XYZ file of C-alpha atoms in Angstrom:
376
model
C 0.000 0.000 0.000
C 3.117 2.631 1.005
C 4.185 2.866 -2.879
C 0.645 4.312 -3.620
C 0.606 7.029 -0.898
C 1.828 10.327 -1.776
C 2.601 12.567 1.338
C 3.469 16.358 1.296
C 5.642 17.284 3.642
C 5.229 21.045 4.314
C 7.625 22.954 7.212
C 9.760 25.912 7.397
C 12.625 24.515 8.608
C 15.611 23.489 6.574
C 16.608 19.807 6.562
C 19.378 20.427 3.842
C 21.863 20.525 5.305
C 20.299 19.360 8.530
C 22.063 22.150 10.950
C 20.368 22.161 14.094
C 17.853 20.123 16.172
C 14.391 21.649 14.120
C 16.230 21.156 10.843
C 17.542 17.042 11.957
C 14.018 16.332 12.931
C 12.726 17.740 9.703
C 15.265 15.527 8.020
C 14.415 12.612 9.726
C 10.773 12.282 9.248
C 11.190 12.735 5.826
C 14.065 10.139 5.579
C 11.769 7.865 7.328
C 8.869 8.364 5.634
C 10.564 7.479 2.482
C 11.993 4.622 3.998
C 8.433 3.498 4.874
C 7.773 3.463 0.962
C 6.030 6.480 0.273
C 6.226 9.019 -2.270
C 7.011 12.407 -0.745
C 7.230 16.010 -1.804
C 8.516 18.333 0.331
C 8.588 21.861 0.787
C 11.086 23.123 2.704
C 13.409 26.102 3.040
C 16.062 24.021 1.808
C 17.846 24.721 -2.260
C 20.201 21.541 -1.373
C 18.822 18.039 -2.821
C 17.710 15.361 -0.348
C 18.765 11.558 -1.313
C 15.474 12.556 -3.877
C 16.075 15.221 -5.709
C 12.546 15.475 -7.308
C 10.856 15.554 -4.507
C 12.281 18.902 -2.865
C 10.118 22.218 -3.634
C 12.379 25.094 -1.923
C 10.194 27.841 -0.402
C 11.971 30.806 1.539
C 9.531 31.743 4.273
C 9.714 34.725 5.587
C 12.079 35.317 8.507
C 10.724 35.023 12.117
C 12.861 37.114 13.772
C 12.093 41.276 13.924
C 8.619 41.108 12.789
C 6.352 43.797 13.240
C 3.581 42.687 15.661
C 1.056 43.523 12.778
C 3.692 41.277 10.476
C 3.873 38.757 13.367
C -0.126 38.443 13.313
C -0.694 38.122 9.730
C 2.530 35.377 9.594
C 0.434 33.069 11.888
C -3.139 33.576 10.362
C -2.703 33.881 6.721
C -1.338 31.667 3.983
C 1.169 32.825 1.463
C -0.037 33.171 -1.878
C 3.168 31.316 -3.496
C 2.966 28.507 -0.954
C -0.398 27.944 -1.733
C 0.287 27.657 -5.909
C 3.197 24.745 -5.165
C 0.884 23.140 -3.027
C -1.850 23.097 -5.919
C 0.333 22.551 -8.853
C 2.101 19.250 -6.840
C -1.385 18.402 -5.977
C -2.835 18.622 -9.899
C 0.489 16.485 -10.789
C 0.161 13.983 -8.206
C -2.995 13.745 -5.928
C -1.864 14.068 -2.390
C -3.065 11.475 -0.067
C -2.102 13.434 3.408
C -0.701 16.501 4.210
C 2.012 16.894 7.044
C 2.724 20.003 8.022
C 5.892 20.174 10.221
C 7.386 22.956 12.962
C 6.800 26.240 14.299
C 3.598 28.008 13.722
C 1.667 26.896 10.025
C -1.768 26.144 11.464
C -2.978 28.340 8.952
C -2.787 26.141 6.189
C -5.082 22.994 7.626
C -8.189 25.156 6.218
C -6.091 25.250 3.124
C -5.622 21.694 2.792
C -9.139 21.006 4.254
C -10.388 22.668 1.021
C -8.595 20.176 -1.605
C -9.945 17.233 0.443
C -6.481 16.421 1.878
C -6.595 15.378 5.488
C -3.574 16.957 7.995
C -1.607 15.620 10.013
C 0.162 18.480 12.247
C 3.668 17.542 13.528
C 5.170 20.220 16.537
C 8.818 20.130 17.827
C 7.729 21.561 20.981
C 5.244 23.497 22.680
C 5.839 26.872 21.030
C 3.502 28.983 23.273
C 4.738 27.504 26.225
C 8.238 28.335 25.301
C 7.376 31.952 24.303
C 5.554 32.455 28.072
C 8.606 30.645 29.638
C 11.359 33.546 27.626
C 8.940 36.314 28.773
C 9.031 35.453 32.137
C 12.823 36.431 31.667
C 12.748 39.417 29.532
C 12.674 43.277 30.343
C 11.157 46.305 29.181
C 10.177 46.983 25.585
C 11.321 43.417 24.625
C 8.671 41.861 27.538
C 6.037 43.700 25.628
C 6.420 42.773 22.476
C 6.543 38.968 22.786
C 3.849 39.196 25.635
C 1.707 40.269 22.448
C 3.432 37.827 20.175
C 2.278 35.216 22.519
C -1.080 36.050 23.010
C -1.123 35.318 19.120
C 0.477 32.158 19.169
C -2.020 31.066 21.925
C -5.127 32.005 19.730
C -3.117 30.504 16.713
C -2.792 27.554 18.431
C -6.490 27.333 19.332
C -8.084 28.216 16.409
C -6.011 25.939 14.054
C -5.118 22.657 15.502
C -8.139 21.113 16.287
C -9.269 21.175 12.975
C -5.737 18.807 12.461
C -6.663 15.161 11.888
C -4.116 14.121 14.159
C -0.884 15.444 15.566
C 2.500 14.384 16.042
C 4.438 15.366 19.653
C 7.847 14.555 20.495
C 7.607 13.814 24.579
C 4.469 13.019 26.888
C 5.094 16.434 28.496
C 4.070 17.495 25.111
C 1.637 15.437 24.363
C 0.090 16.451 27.901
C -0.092 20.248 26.959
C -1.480 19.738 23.371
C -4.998 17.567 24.759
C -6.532 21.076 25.243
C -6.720 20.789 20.953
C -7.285 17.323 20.478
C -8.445 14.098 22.349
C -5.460 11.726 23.559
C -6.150 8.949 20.436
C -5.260 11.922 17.902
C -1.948 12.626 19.305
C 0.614 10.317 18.808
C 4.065 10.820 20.581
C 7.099 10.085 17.691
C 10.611 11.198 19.617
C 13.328 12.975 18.204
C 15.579 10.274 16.935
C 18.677 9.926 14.569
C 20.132 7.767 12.329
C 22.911 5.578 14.505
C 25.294 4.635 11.623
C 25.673 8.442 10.762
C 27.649 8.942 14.287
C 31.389 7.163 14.674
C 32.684 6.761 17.796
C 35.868 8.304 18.552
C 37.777 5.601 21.045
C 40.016 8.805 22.359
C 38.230 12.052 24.082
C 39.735 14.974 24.622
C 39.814 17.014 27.703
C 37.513 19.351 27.626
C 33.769 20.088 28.679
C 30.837 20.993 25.710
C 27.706 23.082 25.448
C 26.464 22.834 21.874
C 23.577 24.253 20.493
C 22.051 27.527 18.919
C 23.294 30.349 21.079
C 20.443 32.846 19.232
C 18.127 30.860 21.383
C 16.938 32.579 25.242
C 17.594 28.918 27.104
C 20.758 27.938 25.959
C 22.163 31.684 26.714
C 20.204 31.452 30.118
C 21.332 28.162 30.867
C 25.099 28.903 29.704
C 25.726 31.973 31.737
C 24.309 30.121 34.820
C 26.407 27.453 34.338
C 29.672 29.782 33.611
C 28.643 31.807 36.914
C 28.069 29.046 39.295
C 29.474 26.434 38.447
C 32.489 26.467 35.726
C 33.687 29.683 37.728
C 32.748 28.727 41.071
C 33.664 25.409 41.189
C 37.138 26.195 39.659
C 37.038 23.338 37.249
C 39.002 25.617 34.470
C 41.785 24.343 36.510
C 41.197 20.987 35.568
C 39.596 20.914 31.956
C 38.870 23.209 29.225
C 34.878 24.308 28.005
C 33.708 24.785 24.276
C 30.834 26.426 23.261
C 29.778 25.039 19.818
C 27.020 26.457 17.970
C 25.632 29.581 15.998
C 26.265 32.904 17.936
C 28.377 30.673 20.765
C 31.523 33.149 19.646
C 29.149 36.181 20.315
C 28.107 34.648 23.234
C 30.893 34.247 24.745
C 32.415 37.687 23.893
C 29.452 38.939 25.645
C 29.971 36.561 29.043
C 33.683 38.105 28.924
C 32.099 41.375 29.693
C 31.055 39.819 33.276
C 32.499 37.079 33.471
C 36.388 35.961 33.132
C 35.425 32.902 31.480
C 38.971 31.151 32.375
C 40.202 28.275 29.803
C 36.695 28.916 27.989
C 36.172 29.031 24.349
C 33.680 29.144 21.296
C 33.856 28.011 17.758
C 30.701 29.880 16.188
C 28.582 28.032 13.524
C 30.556 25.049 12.473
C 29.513 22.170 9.867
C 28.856 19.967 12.080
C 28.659 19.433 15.836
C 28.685 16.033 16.276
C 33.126 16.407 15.584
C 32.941 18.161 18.616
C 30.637 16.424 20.965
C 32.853 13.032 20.180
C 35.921 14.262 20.934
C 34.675 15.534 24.507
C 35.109 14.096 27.739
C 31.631 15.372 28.850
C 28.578 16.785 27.264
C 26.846 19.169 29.736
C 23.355 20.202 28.861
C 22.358 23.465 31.500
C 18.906 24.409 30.130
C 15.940 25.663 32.788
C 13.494 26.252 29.777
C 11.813 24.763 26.761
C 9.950 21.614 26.162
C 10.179 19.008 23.270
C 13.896 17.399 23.733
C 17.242 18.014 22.936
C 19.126 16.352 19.775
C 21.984 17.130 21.464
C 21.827 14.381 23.984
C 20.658 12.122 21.758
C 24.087 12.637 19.275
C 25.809 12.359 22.468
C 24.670 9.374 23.195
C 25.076 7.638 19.704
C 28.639 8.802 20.307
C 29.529 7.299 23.623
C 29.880 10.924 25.107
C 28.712 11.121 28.875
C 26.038 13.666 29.263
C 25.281 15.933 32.365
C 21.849 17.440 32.089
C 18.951 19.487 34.285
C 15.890 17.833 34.700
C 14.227 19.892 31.641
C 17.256 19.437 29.420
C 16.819 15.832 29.585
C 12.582 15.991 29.005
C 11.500 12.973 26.192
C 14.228 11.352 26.704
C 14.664 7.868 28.895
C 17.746 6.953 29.427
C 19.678 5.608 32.464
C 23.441 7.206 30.658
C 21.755 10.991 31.391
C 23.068 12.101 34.845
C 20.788 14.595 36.251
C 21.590 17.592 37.769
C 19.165 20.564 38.676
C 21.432 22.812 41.305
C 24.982 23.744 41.069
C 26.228 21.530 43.919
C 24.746 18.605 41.928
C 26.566 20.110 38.540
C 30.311 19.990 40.057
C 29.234 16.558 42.065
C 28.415 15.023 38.472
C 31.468 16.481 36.746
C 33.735 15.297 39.226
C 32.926 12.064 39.385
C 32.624 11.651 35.857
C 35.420 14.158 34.610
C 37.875 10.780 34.500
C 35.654 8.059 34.654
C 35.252 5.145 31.952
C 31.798 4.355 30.589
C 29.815 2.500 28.915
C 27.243 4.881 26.886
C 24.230 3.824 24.104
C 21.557 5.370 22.624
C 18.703 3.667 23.315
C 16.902 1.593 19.937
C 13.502 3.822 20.458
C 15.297 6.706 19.349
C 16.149 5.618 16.262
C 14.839 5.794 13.065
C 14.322 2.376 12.185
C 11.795 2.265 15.383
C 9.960 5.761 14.279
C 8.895 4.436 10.863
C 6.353 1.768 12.530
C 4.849 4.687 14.451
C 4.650 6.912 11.486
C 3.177 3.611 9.345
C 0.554 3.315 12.249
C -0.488 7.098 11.996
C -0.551 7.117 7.764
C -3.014 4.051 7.773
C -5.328 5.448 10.786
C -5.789 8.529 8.913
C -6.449 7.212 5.273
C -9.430 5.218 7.367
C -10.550 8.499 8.646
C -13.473 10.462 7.121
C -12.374 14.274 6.154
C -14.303 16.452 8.132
């Protein structure tokens, strides 16, 4: 049945090159989904080719960041003209059978799709609300304001668009717990963030030296990076015993910023790189300090698949089981963990339900429920 199903896979991420954690779980589904045996067209803010090269339809969406809030409203409750033509013209080439749309906030278009007959399935990385109220709650001033209103958007967004989704996709059960408001449990399935394993090599020799990775643009990994700089790296003195990298977009900024306040002793950044993963093998530990957010965190996950301990809070390490995560909410527990595992051999694996091979069945199981399902 999978050869005669033709998906579109709409998002506004960028899975080629898959740089960052929105853009690998882009990548993934649609790896997976054509692993599963079904025809997919995607459009995606991507202008590399995929292992398919006919199936890629590169769309620029607008950017999200400095938007008026007038720009901001109209970005979340109306469709783009040109989006709308690719979807028609793929559609009058090749009748799509379901419609995913994919991260951040494109609610907009389930009416869209409703209209051509094409039932939705609505696929979130996180809670995106949730993680706007949780940066406000940090912000000052004339910034406060204008993503208090921004939120209040997203909320009614959110609302208005996603219970008319046939079903939707979650990546945790702390997700899948703040998304009932819009749909009944059976309609929301929970498919984790997971990775190809044979794409990560193990590196047998570490180096010494700690790692935060990530996208240093974003408010929880700055939040969570000057904490940990402040009371623990700092405090704790372990710059006498070990090195830090920062490794990310905006980490060099970042840290020229923290050098301002901090003195950031035997600290340093490396700015966007290729690719992360070089630098999370080589490590001795992978430290994850993040108080805010929801979904989960690639980052552990690549970790993981590369035999790199992994310190995390509580949040950092939401959706993901595993016994290898050492916990570690407070800075006394931070400098406990990193002392006793600074030196220490291990024994780390990702866990098989966080691959891909074990996210296809789920995504098989959701394709064939909806094709049973009536449109309404």
């Amino acid at each position: 049945m999978a050869q005669h199903i033709h998906i579109l896979f709409l998002t506004q991420a960028a899975p080629f090159p898959p740089v960052g954690g929105e853009n690998i779980r882009s990548r993934g589904l649609i790896y997976a989904l054509l692993a599963c045996g079904y025809e997919v067209s995607a459009i995606t803010c991507s202008s590399e080719s995929p292992r398919k090269s006919d199936l890629l339809h590169p769309y620029k969406f607008p950017e999200n960041k400095r938007k008026s809030i007038l720009q901001h409203f109209k970005s979340l409750f109306y469709t783009i003209p040109d989006v709308n033509t690719i979807i028609t013209n793929i559609h009058n080439q090749r009748t799509i059978d379901i419609a995913i749309i994919d991260y951040f906030f494109l609610g907009q278009y389930i009416p869209f799709f409703k209209k051509l007959e094409i039932p939705v399935v609505y696929g979130t990385h996180n809670a995106q609300s949730e993680l706007t109220r949780q940066e406000i709650k940090i912000l000052k001033g004339i910034e406060k304001i204008k993503r208090y209103g921004a939120w209040q958007f997203q909320k009614l967004h959110e609302k208005k668009f996603f219970p008319q989704a046939n079903h939707m996709i979650v990546v945790s059960e702390e997700d899948k717990q703040r998304h009932c408001k819009y749909l009944p449990d059976e309609k929301i399935t929970v498919v984790p963030n997971f990775i190809d394993p044979t794409e990560y090599v193990r590196n047998e020799k570490t180096e010494n030296y700690l790692v935060i990775s990530g996208n240093f643009n974003s408010f929880q990994n700055r939040y969570g990076t000057e904490w940990f700089l402040r009371e623990v790296w700092e405090a704790g003195e372990f710059w006498n015993q070990t090195k830090l990298m920062l490794v990310g977009i905006g980490s060099d900024n970042f840290l020229h910023l923290m050098q301002k306040k901090l003195s950031c002793k035997n600290a340093t950044a490396t700015g966007k790189v290729e690719s992360i993963t070089e630098f999370i093998g080589n490590a001795s530990l992978s430290i994850v300090p993040v108080f805010h957010g929801s979904g989960s965190r690639f980052k552990i996950l690549e970790a993981l698949a590369l035999g790199c301990p992994v310190i995390s809070t509580s949040k950092g390490a939401e959706g993901i089981d595993s016994e290898n995560i050492e916990i570690a909410d407070t800075r006394e527990e931070f400098r406990r963990q990193i002392a006793l595992s600074l030196h220490a051999k291990n024994n780390i694996s990702l866990s098989n339900k966080y691959t891909s091979k074990a996210n296809q069945i789920l995504l098989e199981q959701i394709i064939r429920l909806i094709l049973k399902e009536p449109i309404y």
